mmCIF file of C-alpha atoms in Angstrom:
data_model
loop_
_atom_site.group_PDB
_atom_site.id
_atom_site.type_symbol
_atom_site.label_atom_id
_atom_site.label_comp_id
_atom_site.label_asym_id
_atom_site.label_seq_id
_atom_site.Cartn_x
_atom_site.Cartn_y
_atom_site.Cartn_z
ATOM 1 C CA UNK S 1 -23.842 -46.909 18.532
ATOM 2 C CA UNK S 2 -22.456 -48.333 15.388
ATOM 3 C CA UNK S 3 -18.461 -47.427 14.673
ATOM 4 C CA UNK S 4 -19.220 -45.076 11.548
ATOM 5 C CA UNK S 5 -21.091 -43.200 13.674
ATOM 6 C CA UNK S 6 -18.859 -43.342 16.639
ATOM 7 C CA UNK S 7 -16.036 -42.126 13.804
ATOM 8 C CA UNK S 8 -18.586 -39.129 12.859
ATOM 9 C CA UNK S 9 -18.907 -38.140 16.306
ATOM 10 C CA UNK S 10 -15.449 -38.026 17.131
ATOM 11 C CA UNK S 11 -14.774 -36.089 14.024
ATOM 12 C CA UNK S 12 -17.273 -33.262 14.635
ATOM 13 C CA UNK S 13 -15.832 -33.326 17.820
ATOM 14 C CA UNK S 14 -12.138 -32.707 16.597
ATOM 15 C CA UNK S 15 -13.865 -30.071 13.676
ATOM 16 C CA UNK S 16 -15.644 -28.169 16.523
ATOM 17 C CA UNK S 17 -13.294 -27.704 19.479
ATOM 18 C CA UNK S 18 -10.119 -29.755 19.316
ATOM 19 C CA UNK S 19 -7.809 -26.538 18.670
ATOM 20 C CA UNK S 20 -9.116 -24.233 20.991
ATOM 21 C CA UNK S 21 -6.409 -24.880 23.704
ATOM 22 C CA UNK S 22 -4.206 -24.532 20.726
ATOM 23 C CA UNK S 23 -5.248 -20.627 20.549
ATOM 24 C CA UNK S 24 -3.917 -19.193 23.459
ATOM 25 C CA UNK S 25 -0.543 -20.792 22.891
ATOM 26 C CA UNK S 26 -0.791 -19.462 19.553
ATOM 27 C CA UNK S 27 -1.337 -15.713 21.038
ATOM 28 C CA UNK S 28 1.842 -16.176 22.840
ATOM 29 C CA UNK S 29 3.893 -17.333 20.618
ATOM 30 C CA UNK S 30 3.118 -15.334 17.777
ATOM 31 C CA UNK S 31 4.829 -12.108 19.428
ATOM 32 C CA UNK S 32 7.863 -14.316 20.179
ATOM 33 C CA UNK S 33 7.887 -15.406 16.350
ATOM 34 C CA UNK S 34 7.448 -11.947 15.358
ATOM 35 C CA UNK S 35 10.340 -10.271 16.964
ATOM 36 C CA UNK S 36 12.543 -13.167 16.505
ATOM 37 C CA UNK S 37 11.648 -12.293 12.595
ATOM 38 C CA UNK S 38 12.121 -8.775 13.235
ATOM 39 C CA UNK S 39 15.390 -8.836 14.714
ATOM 40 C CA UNK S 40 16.650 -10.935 11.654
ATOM 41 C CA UNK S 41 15.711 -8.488 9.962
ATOM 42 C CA UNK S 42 18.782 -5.896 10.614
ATOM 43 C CA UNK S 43 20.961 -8.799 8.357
ATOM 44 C CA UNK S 44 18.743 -8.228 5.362
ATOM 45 C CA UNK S 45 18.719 -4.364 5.862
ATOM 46 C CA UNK S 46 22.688 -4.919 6.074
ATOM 47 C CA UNK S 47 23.049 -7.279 3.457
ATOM 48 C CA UNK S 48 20.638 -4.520 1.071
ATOM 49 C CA UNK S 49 22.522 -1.114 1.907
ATOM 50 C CA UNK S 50 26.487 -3.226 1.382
ATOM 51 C CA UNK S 51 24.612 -4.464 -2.109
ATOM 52 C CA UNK S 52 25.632 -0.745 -3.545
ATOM 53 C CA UNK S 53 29.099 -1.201 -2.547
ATOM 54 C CA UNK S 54 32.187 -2.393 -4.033
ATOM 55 C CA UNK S 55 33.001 -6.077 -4.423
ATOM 56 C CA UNK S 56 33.747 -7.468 -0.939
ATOM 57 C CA UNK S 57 31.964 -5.295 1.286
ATOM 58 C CA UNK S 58 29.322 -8.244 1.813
ATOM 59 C CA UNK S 59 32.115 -10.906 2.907
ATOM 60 C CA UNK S 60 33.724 -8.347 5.600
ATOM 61 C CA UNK S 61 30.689 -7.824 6.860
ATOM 62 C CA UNK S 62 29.747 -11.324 7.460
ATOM 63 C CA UNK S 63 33.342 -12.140 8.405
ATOM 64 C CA UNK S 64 33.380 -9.497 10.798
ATOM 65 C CA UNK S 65 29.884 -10.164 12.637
ATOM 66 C CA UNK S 66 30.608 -13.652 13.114
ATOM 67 C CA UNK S 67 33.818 -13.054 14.872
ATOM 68 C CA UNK S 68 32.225 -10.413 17.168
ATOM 69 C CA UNK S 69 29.052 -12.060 17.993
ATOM 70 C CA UNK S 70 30.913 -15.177 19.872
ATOM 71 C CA UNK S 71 31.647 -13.052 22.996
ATOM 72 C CA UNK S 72 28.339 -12.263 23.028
ATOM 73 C CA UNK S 73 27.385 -16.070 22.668
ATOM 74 C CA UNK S 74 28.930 -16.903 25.715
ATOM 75 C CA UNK S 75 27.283 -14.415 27.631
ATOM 76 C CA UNK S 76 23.581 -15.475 26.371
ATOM 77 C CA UNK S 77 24.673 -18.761 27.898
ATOM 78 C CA UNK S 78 24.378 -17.329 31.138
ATOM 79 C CA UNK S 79 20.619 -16.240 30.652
ATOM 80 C CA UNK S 80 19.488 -19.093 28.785
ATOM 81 C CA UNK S 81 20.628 -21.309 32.039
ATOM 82 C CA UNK S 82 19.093 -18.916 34.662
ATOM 83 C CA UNK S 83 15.730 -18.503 32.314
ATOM 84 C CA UNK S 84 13.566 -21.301 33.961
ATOM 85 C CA UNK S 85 14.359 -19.892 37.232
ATOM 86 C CA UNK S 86 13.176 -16.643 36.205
ATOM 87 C CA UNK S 87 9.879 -17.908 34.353
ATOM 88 C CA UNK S 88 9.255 -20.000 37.454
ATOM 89 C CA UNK S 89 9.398 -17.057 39.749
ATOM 90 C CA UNK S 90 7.204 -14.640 37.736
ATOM 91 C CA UNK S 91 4.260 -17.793 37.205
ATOM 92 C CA UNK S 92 4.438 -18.214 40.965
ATOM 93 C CA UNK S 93 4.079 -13.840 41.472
ATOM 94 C CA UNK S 94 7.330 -13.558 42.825
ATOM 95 C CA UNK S 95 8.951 -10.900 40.974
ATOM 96 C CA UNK S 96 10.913 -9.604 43.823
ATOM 97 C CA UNK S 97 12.896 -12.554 43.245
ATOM 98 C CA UNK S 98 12.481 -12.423 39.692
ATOM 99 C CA UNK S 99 13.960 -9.303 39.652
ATOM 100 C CA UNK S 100 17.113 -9.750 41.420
ATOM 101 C CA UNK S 101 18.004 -12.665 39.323
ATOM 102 C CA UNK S 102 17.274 -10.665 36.136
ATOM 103 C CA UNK S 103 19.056 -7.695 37.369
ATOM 104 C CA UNK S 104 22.084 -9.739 38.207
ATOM 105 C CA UNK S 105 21.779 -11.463 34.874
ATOM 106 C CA UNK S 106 22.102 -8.426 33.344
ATOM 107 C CA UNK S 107 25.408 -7.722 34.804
ATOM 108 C CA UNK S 108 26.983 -11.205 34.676
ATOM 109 C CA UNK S 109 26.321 -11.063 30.609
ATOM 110 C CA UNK S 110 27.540 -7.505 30.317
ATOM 111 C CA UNK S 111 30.916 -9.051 32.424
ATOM 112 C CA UNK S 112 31.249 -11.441 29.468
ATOM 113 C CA UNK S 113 30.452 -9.249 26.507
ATOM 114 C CA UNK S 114 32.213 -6.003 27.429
ATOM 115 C CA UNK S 115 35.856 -8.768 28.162
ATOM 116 C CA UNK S 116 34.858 -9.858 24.860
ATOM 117 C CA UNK S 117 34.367 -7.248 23.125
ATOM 118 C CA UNK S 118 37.442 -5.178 24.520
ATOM 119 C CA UNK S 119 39.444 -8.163 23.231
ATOM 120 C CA UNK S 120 37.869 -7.826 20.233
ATOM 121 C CA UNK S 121 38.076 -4.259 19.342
ATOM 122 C CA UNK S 122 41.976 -4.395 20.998
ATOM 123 C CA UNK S 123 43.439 -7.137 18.607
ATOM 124 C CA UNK S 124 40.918 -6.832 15.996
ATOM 125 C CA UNK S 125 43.341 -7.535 12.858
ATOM 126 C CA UNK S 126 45.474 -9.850 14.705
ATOM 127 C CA UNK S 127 42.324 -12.309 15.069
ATOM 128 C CA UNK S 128 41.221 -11.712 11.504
ATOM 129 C CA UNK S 129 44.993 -12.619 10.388
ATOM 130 C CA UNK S 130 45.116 -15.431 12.295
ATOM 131 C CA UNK S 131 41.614 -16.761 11.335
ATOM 132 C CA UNK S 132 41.530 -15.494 7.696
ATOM 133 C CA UNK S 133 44.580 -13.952 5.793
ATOM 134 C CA UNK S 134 45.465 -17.050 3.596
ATOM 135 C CA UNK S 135 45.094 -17.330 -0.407
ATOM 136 C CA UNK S 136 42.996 -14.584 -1.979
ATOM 137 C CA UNK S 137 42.042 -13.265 1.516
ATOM 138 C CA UNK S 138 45.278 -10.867 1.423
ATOM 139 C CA UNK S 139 46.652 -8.177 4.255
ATOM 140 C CA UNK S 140 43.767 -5.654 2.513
ATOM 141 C CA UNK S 141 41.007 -7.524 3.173
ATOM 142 C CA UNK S 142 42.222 -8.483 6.996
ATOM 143 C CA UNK S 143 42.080 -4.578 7.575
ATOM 144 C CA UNK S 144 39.090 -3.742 6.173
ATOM 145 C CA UNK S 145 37.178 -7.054 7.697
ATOM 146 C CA UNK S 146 39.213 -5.840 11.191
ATOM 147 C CA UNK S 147 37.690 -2.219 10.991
ATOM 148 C CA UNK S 148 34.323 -3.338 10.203
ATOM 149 C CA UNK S 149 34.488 -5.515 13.428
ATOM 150 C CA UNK S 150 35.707 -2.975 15.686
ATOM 151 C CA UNK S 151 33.004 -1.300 14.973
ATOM 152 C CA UNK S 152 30.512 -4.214 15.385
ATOM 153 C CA UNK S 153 31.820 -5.011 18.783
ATOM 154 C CA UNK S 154 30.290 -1.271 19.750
ATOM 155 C CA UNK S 155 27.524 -2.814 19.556
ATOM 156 C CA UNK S 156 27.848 -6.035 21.469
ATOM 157 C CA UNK S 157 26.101 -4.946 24.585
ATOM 158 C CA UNK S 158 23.379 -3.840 22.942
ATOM 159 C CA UNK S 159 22.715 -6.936 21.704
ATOM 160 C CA UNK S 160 23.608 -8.946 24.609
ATOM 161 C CA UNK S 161 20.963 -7.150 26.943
ATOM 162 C CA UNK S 162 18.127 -7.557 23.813
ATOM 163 C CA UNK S 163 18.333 -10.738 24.163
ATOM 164 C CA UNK S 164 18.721 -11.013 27.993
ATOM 165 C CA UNK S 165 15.945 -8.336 28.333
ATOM 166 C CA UNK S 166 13.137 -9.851 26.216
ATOM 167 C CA UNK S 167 13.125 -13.698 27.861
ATOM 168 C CA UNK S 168 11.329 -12.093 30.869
ATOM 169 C CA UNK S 169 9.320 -10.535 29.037
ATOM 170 C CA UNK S 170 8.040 -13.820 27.229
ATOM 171 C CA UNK S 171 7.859 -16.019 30.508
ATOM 172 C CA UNK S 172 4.646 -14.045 31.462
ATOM 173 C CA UNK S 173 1.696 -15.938 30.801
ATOM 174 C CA UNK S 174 -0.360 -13.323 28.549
ATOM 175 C CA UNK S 175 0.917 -12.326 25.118
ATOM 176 C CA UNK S 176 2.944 -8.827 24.861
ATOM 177 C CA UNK S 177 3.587 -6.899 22.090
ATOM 178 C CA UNK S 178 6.221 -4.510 23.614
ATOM 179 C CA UNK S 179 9.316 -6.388 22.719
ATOM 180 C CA UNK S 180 8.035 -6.118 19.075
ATOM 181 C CA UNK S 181 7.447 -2.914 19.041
ATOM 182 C CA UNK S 182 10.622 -2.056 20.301
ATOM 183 C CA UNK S 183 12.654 -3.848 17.483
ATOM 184 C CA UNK S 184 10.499 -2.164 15.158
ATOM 185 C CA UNK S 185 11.620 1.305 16.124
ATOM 186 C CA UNK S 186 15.439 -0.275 16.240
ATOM 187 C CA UNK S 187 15.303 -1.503 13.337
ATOM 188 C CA UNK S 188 13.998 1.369 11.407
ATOM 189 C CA UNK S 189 16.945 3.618 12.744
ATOM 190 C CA UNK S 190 19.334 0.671 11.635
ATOM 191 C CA UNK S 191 17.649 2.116 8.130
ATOM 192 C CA UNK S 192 18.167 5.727 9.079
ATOM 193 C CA UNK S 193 21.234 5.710 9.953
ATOM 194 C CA UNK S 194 22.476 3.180 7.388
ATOM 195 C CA UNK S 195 21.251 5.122 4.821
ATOM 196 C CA UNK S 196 23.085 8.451 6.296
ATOM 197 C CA UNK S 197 26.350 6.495 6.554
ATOM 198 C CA UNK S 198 26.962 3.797 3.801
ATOM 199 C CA UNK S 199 27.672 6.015 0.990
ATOM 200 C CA UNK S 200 30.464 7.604 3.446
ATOM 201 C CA UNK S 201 31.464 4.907 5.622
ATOM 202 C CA UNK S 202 30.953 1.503 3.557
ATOM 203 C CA UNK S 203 30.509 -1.332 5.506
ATOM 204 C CA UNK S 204 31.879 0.301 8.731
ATOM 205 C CA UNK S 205 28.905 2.645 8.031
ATOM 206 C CA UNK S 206 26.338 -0.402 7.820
ATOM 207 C CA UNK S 207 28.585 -1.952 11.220
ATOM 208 C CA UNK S 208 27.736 1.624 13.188
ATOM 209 C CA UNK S 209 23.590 1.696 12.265
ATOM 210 C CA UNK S 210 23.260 -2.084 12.992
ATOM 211 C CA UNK S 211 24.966 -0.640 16.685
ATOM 212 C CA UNK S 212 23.103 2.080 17.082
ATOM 213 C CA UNK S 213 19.750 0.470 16.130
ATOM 214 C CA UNK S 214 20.111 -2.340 18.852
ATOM 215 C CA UNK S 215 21.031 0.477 21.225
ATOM 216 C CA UNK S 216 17.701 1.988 20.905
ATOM 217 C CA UNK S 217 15.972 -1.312 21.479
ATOM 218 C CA UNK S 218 17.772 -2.454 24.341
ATOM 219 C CA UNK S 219 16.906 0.817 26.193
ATOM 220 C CA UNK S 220 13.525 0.787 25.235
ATOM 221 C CA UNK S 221 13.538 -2.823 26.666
ATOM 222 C CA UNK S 222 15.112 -2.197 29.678
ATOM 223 C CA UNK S 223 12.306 0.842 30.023
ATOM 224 C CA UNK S 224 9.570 -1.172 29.322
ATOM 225 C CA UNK S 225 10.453 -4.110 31.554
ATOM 226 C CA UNK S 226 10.906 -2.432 34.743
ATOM 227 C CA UNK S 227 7.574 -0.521 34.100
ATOM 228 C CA UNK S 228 5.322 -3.416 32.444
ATOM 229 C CA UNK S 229 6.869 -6.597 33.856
ATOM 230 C CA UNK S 230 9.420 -6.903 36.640
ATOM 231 C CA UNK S 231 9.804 -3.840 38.822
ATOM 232 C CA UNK S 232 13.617 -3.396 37.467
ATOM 233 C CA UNK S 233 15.871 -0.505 38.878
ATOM 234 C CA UNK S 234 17.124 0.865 34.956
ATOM 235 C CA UNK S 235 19.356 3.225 37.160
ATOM 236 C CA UNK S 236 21.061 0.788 38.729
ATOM 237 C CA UNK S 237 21.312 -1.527 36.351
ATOM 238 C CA UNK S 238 23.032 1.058 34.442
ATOM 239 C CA UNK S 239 25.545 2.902 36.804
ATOM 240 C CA UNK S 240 27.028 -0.707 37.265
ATOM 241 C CA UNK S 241 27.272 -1.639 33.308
ATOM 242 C CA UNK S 242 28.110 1.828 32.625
ATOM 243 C CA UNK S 243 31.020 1.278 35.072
ATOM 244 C CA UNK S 244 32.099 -1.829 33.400
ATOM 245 C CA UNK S 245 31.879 -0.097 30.145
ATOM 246 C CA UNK S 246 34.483 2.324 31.691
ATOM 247 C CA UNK S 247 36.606 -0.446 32.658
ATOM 248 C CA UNK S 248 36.475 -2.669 29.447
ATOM 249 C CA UNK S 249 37.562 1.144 27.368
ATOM 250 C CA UNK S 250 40.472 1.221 29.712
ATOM 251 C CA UNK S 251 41.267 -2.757 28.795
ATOM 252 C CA UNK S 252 40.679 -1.677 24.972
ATOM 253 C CA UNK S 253 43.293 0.968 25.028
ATOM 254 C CA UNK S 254 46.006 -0.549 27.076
ATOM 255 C CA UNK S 255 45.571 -3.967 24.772
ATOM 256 C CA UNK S 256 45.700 -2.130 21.911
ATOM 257 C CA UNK S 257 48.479 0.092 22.465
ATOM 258 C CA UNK S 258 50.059 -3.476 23.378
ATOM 259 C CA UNK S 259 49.345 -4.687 20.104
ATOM 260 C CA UNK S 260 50.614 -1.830 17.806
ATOM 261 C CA UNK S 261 53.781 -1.317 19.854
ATOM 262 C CA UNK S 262 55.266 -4.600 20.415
ATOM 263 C CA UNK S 263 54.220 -5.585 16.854
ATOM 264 C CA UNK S 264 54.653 -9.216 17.616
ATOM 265 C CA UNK S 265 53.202 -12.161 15.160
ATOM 266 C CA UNK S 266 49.616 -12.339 15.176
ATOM 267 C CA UNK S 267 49.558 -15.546 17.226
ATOM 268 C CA UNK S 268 51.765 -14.432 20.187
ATOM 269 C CA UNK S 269 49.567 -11.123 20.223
ATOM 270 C CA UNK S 270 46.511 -12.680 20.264
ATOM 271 C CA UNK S 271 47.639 -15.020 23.105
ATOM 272 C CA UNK S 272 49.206 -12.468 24.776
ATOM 273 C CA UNK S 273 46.108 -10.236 24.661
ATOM 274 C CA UNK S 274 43.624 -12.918 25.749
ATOM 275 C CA UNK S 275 45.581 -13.028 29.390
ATOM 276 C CA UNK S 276 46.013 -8.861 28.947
ATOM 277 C CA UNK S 277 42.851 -7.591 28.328
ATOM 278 C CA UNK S 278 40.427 -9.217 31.018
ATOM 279 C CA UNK S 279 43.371 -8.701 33.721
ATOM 280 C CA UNK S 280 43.208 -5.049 33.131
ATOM 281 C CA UNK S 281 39.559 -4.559 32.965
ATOM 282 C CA UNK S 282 39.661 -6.522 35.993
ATOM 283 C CA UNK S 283 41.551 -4.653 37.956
ATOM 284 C CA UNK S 284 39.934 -1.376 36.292
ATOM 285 C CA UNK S 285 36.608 -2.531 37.438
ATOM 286 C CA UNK S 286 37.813 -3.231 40.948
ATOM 287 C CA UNK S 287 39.379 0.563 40.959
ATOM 288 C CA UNK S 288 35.733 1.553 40.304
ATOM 289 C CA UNK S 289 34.104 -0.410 43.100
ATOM 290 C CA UNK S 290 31.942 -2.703 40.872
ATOM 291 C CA UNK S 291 30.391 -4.755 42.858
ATOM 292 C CA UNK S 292 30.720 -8.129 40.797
ATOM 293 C CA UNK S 293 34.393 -7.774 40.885
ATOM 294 C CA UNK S 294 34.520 -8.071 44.477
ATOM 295 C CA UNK S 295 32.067 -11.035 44.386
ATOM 296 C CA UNK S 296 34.350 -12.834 41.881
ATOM 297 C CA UNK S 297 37.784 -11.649 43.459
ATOM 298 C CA UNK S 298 35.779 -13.478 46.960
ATOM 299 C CA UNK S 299 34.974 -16.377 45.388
ATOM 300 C CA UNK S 300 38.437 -16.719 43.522
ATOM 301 C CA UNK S 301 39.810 -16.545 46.905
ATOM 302 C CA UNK S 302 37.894 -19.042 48.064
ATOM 303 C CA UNK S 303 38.103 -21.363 45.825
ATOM 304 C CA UNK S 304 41.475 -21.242 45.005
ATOM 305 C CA UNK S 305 44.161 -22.998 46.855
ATOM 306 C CA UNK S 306 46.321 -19.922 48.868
ATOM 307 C CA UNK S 307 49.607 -20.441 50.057
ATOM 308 C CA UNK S 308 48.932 -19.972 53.539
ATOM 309 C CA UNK S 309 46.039 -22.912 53.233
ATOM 310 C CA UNK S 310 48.378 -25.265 51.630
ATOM 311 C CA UNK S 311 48.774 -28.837 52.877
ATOM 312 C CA UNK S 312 52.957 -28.497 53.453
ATOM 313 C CA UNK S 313 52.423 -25.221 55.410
ATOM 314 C CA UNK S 314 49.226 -26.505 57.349
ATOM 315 C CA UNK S 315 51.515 -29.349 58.168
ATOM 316 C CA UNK S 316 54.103 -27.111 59.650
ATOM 317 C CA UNK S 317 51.891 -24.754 61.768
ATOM 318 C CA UNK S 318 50.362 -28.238 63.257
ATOM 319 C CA UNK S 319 52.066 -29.161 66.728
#
């Protein structure tokens, strides 16, 4: 055949069926794109309800969110690392495995957030100070960036297990609509509730519906996974962050009470509290029998070098 019509060929072959293995990629990653869209969503609702408010209220809010969201940074790292194990184990039908790495995902990030976000809420206008409070951004606008925070960092762990929650979700093979639908209903009580609170609260207002909205989505996620995708226990998934939660309230009060009665310059109490606040919730969690505690107290003790396994004292008990 001649080459024009070789070229015609090949281009009613590309017209009629080049992009159909293109579809069902496109079915499953349109749901992804969609909640992804939906979830930024809660900073233009934010952004829309602090436009009513006085001059400033915009800046501490994005001051403030931006601050709290790196503890919960570091603890997406954790799922983003374990996600190919995950996907790998639900394409090959083993969601037994699946599961327990999911479950103890879970945890892990709600270790990092909840230290985080203790710290956080603790020395809240010490880190603003430090970070902030030079030239027109005076001692007034450190408090009322710090108070919007503390409230942000309420809803750290909400966020954290959205975004651990939904990855296995999206390593199925199929598209699914549930994460999406989930956000939805989160985000419209972001709009409730930062309608009811704004013209009271201000931005701390707008800070306590973007909280409670994630809230709702991350239990409707953990819900929906255990009964759509991996056979999750939401129980005890729960009882163990809900016990960490305990623990990281009793490393909120003690830092804070710290804070405001040593009144030290915002460097040394920011130092300070970094070593404070995770050693207390620490040792709070071990009170209340959390199982990761012990894992990590075991490994520490494994890992590090004890006096009775040093090299001058193994030298002496040698004959």
């Amino acid at each position: 055949s001649s080459p024009a019509g070789s070229a015609v060929g090949q281009a009613g072959s590309w017209g009629a069926g080049a992009f159909e293995p293109l579809r069902p990629a496109g079915l499953l990653v349109l749901p992804v794109v969609l909640f992804a869209l939906s979830r930024q969503s809660q900073v233009l609702v934010e952004r829309f309800l602090a436009s009513s408010l006085p001059s400033g209220a915009i800046s501490y809010l994005n001051y403030a969110q931006k601050v709290a969201q790196l503890p919960m940074v570091l603890a997406m790292m954790i799922c983003t690392v374990t996600l190919p194990m995950v996907a790998g184990a639900v394409a090959r039908g083993e969601l037994e495995r699946a599961r327990l790495r999911v479950e103890r995902d879970l945890v892990a990030a709600a270790v990092v957030v909840l230290t985080g976000g203790a710290f956080v809420v603790a020395h809240a206008p010490q880190i603003i100070e430090l970070l902030f409070q030079r030239g027109a951004f005076d001692a007034e606008a450190t408090a009322a960036t710090a108070t919007v925070m503390r409230v942000y960092a309420v809803g750290l762990l909400g966020h954290t297990l959205v975004g651990a929650l939904v990855r296995p979700f999206f390593s199925a093979a199929r598209p699914t609509w549930f994460p999406l639908a989930a956000m939805a209903l989160g985000l419209l009580v972001t709009v409730l509730a930062g309608l009811a609170l704004t013209p009271r609260w201000g931005a701390a207002g707008i800070a306590a519906a973007n909280a409670f909205g994630i809230t709702v989505t991350a239990s409707l996620l953990l819900r929906g996974l255990a009964t759509r995708t991996l056979p999750v226990d939401p129980r005890r998934v729960l009882a163990r962050v809900g016990r960490l939660a305990l623990a990281a309230a009793a490393a909120t009060a003690v830092g804070w009470s710290f804070a405001d009665a040593l009144a030290l310059p915002a460097p040394a109490t920011v130092a300070l509290g970094a070593l404070l606040v995770p050693t207390v919730l620490a040792a709070a969690a071990h009170a209340l029998r959390v199982p990761e505690t012990r894992e990590l107290l075991s490994h520490a003790r494994t890992r590090l070098p004890l006096p009775s396994a040093l090299p001058g004292r193994q030298r002496n008990r040698a004959p």
